[in-house]
Every structure is written in C-alpha cells, then in structure tokens.
Coordinates of C-alpha atoms and ligand atoms in Angstrom, one line a residue:
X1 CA 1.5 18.1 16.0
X2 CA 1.0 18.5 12.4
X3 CA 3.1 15.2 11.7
X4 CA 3.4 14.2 7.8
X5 CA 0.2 16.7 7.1
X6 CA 3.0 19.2 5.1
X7 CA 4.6 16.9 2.9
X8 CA 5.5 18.0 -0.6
X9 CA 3.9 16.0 -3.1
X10 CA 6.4 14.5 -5.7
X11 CA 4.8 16.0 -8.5
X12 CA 6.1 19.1 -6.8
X13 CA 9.8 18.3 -7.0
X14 CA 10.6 15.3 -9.6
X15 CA 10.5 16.8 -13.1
X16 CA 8.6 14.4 -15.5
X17 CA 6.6 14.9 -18.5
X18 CA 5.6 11.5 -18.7
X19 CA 3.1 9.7 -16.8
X20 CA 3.3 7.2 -14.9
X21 CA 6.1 8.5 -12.8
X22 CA 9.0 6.3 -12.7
X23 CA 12.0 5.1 -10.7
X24 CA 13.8 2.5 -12.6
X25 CA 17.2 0.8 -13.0
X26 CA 19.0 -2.1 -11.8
X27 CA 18.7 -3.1 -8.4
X28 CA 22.6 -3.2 -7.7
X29 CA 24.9 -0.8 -9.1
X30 CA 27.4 -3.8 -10.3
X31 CA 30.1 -2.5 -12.6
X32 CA 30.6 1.3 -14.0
X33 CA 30.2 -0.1 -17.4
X34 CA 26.8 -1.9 -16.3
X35 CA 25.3 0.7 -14.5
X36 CA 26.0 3.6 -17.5
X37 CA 25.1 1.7 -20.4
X38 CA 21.7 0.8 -18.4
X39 CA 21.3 4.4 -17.7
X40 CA 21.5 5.1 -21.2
X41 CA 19.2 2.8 -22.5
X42 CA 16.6 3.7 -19.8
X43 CA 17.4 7.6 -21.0
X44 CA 16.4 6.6 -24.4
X45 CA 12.8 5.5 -23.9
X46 CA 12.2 9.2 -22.6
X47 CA 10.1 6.9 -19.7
X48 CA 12.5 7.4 -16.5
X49 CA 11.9 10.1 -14.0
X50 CA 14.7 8.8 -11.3
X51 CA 17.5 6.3 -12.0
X52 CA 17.8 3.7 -9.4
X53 CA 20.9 1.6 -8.1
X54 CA 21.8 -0.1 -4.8
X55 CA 25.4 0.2 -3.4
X56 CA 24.8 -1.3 0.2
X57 CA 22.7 -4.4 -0.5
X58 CA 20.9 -6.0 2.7
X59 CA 21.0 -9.6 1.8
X60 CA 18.8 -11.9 3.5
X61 CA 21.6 -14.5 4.1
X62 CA 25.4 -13.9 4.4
X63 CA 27.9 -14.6 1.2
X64 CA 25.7 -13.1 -1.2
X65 CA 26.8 -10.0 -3.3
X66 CA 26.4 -7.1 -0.7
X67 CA 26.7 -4.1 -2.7
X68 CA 29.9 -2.4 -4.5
X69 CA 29.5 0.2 -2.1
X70 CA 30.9 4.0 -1.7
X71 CA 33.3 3.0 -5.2
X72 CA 29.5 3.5 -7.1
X73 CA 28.9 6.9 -6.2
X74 CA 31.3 8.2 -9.0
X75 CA 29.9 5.4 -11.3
X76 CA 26.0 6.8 -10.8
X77 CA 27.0 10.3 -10.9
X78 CA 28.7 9.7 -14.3
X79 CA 25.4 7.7 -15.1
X80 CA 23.4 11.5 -14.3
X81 CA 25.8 13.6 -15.8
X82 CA 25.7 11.9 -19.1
X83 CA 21.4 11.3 -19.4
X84 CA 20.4 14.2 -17.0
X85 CA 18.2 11.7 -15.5
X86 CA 18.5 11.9 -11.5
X87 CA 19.9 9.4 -9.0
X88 CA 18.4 7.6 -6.0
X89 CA 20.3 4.8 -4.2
X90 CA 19.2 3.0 -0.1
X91 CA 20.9 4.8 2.7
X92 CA 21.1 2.1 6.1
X93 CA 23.1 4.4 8.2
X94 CA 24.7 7.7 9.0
X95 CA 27.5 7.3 6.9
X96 CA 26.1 6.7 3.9
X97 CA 24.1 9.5 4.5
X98 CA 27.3 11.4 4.6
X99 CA 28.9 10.3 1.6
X100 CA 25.2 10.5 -1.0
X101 CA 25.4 14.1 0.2
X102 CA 28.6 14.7 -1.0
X103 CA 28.3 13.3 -4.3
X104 CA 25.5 14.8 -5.0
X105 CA 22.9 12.2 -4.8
X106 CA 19.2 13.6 -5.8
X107 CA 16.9 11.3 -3.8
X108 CA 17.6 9.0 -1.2
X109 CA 15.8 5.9 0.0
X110 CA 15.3 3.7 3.1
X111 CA 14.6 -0.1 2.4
X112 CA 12.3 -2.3 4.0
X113 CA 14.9 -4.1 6.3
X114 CA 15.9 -0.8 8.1
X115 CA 12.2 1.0 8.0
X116 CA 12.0 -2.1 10.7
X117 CA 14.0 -0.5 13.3
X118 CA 13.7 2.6 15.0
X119 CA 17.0 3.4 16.0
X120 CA 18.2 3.1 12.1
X121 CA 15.1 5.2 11.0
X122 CA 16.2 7.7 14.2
X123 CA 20.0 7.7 12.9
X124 CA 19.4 8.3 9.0
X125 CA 16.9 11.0 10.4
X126 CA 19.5 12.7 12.3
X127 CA 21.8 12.7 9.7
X128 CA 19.5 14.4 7.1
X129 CA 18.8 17.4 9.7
X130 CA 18.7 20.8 8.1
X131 CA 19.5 19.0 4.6
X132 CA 16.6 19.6 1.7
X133 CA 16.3 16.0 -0.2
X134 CA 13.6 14.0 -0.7
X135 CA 13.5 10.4 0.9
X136 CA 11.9 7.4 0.3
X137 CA 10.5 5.5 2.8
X138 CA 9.8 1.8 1.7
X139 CA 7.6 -0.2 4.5
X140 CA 8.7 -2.5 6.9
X141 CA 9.0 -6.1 5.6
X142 CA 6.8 -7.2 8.5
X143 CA 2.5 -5.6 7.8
X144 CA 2.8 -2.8 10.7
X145 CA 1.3 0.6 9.1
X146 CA 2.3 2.3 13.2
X147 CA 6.1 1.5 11.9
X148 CA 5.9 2.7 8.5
X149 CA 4.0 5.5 9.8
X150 CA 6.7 6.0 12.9
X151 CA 9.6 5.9 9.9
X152 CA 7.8 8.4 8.0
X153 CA 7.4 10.5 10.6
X154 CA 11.0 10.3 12.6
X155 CA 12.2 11.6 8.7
X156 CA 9.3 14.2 8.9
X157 CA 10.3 15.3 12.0
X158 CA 14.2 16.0 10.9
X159 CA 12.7 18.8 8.6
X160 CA 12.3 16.7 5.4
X161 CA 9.4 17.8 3.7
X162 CA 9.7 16.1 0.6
X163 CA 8.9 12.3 1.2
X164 CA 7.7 9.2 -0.4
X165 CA 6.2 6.1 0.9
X166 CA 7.0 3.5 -1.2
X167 CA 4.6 -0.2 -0.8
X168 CA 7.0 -3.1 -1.9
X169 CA 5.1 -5.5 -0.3
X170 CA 5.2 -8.1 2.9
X171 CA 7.1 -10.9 3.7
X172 CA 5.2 -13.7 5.0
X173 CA 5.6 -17.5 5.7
X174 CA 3.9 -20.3 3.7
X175 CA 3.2 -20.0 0.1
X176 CA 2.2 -17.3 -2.3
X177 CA 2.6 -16.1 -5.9
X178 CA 4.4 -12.8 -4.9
X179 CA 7.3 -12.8 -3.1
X180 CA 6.4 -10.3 -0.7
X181 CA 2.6 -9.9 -0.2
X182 CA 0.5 -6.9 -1.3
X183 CA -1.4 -6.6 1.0
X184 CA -3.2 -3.4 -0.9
X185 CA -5.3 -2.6 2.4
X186 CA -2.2 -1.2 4.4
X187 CA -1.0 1.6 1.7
X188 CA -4.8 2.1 1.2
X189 CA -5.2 3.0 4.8
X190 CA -2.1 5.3 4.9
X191 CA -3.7 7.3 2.4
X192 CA -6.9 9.2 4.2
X193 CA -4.8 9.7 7.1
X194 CA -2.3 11.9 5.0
X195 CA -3.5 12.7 2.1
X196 CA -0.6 15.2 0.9
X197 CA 1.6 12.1 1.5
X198 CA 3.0 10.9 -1.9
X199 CA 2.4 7.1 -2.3
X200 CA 4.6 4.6 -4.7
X201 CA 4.9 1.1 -5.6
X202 CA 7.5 -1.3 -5.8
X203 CA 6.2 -4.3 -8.3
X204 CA 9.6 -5.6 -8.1
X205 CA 10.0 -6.6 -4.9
X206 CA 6.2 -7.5 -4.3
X207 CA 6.4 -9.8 -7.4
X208 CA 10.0 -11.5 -7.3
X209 CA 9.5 -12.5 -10.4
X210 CA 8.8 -10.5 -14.4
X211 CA 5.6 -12.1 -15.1
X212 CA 3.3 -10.8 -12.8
X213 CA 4.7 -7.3 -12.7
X214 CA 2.5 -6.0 -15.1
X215 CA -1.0 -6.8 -13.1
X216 CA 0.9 -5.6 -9.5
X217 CA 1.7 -2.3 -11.8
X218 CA -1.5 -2.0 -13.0
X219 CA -3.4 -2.7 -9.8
X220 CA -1.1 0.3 -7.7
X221 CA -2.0 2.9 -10.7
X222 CA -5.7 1.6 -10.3
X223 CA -5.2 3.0 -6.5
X224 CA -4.5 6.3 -7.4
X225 CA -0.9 5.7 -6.5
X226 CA 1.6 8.4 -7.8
X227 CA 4.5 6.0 -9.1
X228 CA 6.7 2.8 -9.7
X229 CA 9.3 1.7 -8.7
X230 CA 10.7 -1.1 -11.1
X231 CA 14.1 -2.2 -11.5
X232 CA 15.7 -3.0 -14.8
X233 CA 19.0 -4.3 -16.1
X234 CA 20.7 -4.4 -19.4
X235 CA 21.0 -8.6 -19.0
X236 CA 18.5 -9.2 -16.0
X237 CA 19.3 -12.8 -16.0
X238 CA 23.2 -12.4 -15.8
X239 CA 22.0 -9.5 -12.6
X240 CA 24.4 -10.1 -9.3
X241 CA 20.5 -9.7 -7.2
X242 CA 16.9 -10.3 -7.7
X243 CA 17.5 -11.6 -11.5
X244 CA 14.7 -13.2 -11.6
X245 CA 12.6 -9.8 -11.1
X246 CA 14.4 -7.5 -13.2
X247 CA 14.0 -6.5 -16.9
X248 CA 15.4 -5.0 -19.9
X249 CA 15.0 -1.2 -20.8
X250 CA 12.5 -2.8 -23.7
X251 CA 10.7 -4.8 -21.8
X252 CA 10.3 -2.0 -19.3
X253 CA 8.8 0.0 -22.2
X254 CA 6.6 -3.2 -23.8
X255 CA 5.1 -3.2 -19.9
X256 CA 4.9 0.7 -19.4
X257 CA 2.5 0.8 -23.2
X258 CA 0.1 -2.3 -21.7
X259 CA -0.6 0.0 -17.8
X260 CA -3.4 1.6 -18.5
X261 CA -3.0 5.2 -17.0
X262 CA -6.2 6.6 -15.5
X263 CA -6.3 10.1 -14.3
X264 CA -7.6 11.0 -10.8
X265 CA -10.3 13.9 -11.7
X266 CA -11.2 15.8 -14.6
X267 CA -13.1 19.1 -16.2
X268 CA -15.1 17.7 -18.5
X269 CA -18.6 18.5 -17.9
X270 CA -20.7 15.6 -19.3
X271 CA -18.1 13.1 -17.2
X272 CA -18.6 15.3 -14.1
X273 CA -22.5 15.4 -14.2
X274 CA -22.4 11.7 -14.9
X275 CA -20.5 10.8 -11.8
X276 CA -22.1 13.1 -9.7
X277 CA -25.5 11.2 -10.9
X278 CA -24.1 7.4 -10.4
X279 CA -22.4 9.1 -6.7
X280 CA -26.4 10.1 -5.6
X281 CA -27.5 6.8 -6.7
X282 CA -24.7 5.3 -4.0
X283 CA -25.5 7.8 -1.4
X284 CA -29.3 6.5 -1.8
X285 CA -28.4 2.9 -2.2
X286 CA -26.4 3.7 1.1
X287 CA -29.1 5.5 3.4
X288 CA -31.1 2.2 2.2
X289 CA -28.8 -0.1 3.9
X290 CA -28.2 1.6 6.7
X291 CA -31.7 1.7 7.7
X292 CA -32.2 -1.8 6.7
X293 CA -29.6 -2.9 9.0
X294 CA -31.5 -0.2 11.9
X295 CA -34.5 -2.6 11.0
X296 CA -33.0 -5.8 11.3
X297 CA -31.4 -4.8 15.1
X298 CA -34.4 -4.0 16.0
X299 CA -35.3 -7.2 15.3
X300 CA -32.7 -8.8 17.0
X301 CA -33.3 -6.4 20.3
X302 CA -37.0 -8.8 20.2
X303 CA -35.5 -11.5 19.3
X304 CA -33.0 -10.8 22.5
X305 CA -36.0 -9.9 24.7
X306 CA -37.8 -13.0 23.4
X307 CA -35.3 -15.4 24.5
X308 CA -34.6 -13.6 27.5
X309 CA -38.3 -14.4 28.9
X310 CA -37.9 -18.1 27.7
X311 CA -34.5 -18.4 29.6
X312 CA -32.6 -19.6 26.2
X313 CA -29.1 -18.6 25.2
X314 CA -28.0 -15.7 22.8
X315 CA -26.0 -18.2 20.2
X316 CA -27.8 -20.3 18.8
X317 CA -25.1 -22.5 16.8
X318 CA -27.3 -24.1 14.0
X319 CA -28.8 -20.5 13.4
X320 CA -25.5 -19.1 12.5
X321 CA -25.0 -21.6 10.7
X322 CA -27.9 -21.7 8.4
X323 CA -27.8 -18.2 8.1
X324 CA -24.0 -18.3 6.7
X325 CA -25.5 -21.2 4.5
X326 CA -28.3 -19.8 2.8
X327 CA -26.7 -15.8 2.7
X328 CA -23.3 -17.0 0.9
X329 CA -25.6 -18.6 -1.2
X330 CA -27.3 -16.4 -2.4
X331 CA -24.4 -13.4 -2.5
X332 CA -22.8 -16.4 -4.9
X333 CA -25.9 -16.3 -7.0
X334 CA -25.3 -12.1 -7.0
X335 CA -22.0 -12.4 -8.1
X336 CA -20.6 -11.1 -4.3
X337 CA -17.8 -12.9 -3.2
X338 CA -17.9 -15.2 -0.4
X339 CA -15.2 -13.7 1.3
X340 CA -16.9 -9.8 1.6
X341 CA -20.1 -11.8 2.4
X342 CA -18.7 -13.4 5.2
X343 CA -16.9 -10.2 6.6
X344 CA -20.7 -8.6 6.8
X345 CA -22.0 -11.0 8.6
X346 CA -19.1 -11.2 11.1
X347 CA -19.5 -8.0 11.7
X348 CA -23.5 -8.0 12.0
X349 CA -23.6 -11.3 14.3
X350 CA -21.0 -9.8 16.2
X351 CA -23.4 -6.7 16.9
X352 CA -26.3 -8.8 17.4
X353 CA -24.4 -10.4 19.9
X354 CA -23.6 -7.8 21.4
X355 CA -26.9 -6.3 21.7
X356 CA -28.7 -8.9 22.8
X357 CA -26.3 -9.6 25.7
X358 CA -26.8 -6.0 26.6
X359 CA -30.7 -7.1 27.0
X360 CA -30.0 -10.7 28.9
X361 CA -27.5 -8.5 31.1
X362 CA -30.5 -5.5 31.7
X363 CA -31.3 -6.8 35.5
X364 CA -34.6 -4.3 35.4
X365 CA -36.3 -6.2 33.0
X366 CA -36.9 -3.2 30.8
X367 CA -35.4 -1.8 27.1
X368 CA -32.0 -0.5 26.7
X369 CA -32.5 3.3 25.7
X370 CA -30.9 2.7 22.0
X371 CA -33.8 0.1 21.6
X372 CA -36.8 2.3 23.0
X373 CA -35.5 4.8 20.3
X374 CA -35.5 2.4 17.6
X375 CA -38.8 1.0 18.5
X376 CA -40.0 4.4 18.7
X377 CA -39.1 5.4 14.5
X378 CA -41.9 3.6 12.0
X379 CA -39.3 0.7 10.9
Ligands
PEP401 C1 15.8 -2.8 -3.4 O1 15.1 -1.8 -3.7 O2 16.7 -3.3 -4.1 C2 15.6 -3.4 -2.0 C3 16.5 -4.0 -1.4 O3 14.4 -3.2 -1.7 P1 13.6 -3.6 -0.3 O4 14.1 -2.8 0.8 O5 12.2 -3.3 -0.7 O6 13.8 -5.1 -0.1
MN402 MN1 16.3 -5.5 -5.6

C-alpha cells in the first residue's frame, strides 16, 4: 500500500514568498474585533502564509474558555476577505468538519488531544472523503510515532493528499523547561520513512511560554523542517488561552529577523565540491570505525572462548565498570558528551554480551561461523 508515500508537499499548495513558512495568529478566535485587527497586523508584516484561530478549544480541565465556536466562522472569513491571507482553525469532529467546509475554510487541523484517538481521527477522516483540503495533523500529546503515523494515514487514506504533520511537542510528568517536550528524535524519525511528507513545528505549544520560542524555532528550521506554527495576539497577556505563550505581531517579526534560515541544497559549485570532499572524509572516518569495532568483537569472541575454558562468567561487573570509567573520561576530554558515550557502549557491551553467550552456549566446543570468518580477515 503506498500509505503517505504521495503526499503533496506544502510548498505545492500554500502560496508564500517568504521564507520560513508560517502559520500564525491567536490561539482562540475571541471576539470579531480581536481576531480582525490581529489579522491585520499579522497582514502587514508581509510574514504570514496561513492565519490561525481556534473555535473549539480542548481545555485540559472543565470551566475554562472553550472556544466561541461555529459564531467565528464569519469572524475569520471576514479576517481572509479583508488581508487575503488564508484561514486554518482545529476540527474534533464531524460536524465541524461540516460547517469549515461551508464557510470556506482553506486548511484544517487536528490537535494533539484528538490525533490520540482513533475513532476521532477515523470520523474527521470520513468526513473529509472526496473533499480536496489540506489537513494538519498535530501529534498525539502522548510520544507514540505508530499513532501519529496511524492519524496521518486514516486522513491519507480518505483521499487527502495534501497533509502536514505538525510536532508541538509531548506532554510528560515531572519537571521541564517546555511545556510539552520536544522530543526532536520522534519527528526526526517520521521523516526517512516519508520523505514527501511535509513536516512543521509548533514552538508554541512545545514552549508554553515566549522566551524560549526563539531557540525551539530555530532548532525545527535547523531540522530541515518546512514551517512554524506560532500563535500571536494583539495583547497576548489579556489572551482568553495560552497567554503566557503568545506574542504580538512585532514581536513575531523581532523573532522571525533573529531565525536564521538555512536552505536545504544548493548549485553553487565551490559549496558542492566542498561538501562532497568533507562527505568522503565521513564515509572514510566511517569504514574506520566499522572495522575497528569488527576488531574489537573479535576480541571479545577470545575473550568469550577464554573464559569459557576457565569456567568464569560473561559479566564481569568491575570490568564494565572501569571501562564506563575510563571511556567517559576520556570522550569528556574530546569534547563527546557523556550521554552519546554511554549510548555506544550500551550498545557494544550489549553485543559483546551477546556474543560471548553464543560461545559459552556452543556445546561442541568449537567457533561460531561469524567468528571463524572474522578470524579468518588480517584484523
Ligand atoms: C492549539 O493549537 O491551540 C492547540 C490546542 O494545540 P494542541 O492540539 O497542539 O494542544
Ligand atoms: Mn494554544
């Protein structure tokens, strides 16, 4: 099944002349007055690709603002009309669906608390059968790529070709800086796996808060990701939700000049030579290792062999733990963090393990194959 490998990319569809793409606005549609004269403002700095306001607001506990609901349509569709800037608001069900459709919303988008559930995913999909708009999928609050993937692809599926997966970040328990956790590894792996798949990032909701937006921003660019997502309000403080993460139109702008915007490839001759030369020196650097870590199994297969004949077990506690010792040590002295150091070694005492129980298991007394082989090369 060719699931999520034809998406459209969003360059494709969103008309922009301005890089980095951009989805702002407040993150409630409050008042018609509120979400205009923020549309304006936004339309001014010539930075704002898709205007952005909730009308259904999910609200972690009950009594909060929920969202002005269907009343905003008209308000964001006078909001289009008057910048030409198009309008993107969270669908949760069926209905809502319905009624975006008929007013003419452009983009629609699913937020994290209904990516969570399958049968919400399944109903919104249903709904958007045989329709052409593009839909945002933002992950599921809890870190499960299978259910961001499964959202993306029940939306796929109903004939949607033109999709967005948008990384606002994790919830998690305990403390942390963000309010929702990066987590950069889980959009990073999405990407490989569909590579036509347009990727974007909330700072907003992975920050909770203005200060650190600019580094969150910064870092999703860094990752090749194609956009932001960052909400923004003409008196963030005085916002009916997520005040303290909103900004102004001008502070959206003072943020937008600091990102650094890198581009992905380029034609330039001297540039490309260059890269290709420091690429080769990898790819060496790379065979290098691999056969270093080919010599030092082969190593461990004696070392497995050695202890087998002297009737001593594989782990050897104060071993491991010199060896963590002395290599953080020295990967400190190399400027490697301690945290990749340790994931190596993991890894490689996991393997050594491994091997060497394959050679106290091996009953006949002789080699395992793989270690005849390696025996066998000049390492
Ligand atoms: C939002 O975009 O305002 C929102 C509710 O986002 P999320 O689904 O990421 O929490
Ligand atoms: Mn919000």
């Amino acid at each position: 099944m060719d699931n999520l490998q034809h998406t459209i990319p969003v360059r494709n569809w969103l008309n922009a002349h301005s890089q980095p793409l951009l989805i702002s606005g407040p993150c409630s549609v409050e008042t018609e007055e509120q979400f205009v004269q923020t549309a304006k403002l936004l339309a001014a700095t010539g930075r704002v690709h898709l205007l952005r306001g909730g009308l259904w607001k999910p609200r972690t506990r009950p009594n909060s603002f929920e969202g002005v609901g269907a009343i905003g349509l008209s308000w964001m569709v006078n909001a289009k009309n008057e910048t030409g800037i198009p309008i993107t608001t969270e669908v949760a069900t069926a209905e809502h669906v319905e009624i975006c459709l008929k007013h003419g919303v452009d983009v629609l988008w699913i937020g994290a608390r209904t990516t969570v559930n399958p049968f919400s995913v399944q109903e919104i999909a249903d709904a958007l059968k045989g329709v052409d708009i593009p839909v945002i999928v933002k992950n599921p609050v809890n870190p499960d790529l299978q259910l961001w993937i499964g959202a993306l692809e029940r939306i796929y599926q109903s004939g949607v070709k033109k999709i967005v997966a948008m990384h606002r970040g994790f919830s998690h328990f305990g403390d942390s800086i963000y309010r929702n956790k990066p987590m950069w590894e889980i959009p990073i792996a999405l990407n490989p796996q569909y590579p036509e798949l347009s990727i974007f990032c909330d700072p907003s909701h992975i920050c909770g808060r203005r200060d650190l937006l600019l580094q969150v921003a910064q870092k999703a660019l860094d990752l090749g990701m194609d956009g932001l997502m960052l909400e923004s309000h003409l008196t963030p403080d005085m916002a009916w939700s997520d005040a303290k993460q909103q900004v102004t139109p001008l502070a959206l702008i003072e943020l937008l000049d600091q990102l650094q915007v890198r581009a992905t490839s380029t034609d330039d001759r001297n540039f490309v030579n260059e890269l290709h030369a420091l690429c080769s020196r990898i790819d060496k650097v790379d065979e290098e290792i691999i056969q270093l870590i080919a010599k030092r199994m082969n190593i461990t297969g004696e070392l497995g062999r050695y202890k087998k004949d002297h009737n001593i077990t594989i782990l050897q506690v104060d071993r491991w733990k010199e060896i963590i010792e002395t290599r953080t040590m020295l990967a400190d002295k190399l400027g490697l963090t301690r945290e990749f150091i340790m994931n190596y070694l993991e890894q490689l005492h996991k393997e050594s393990i491994r091997t060497q129980t394959r050679i106290m298991n091996d009953d006949a007394g002789g080699v395992p194959n793989r270690d005849n082989a390696t025996n066998s090369t000049s390492l």
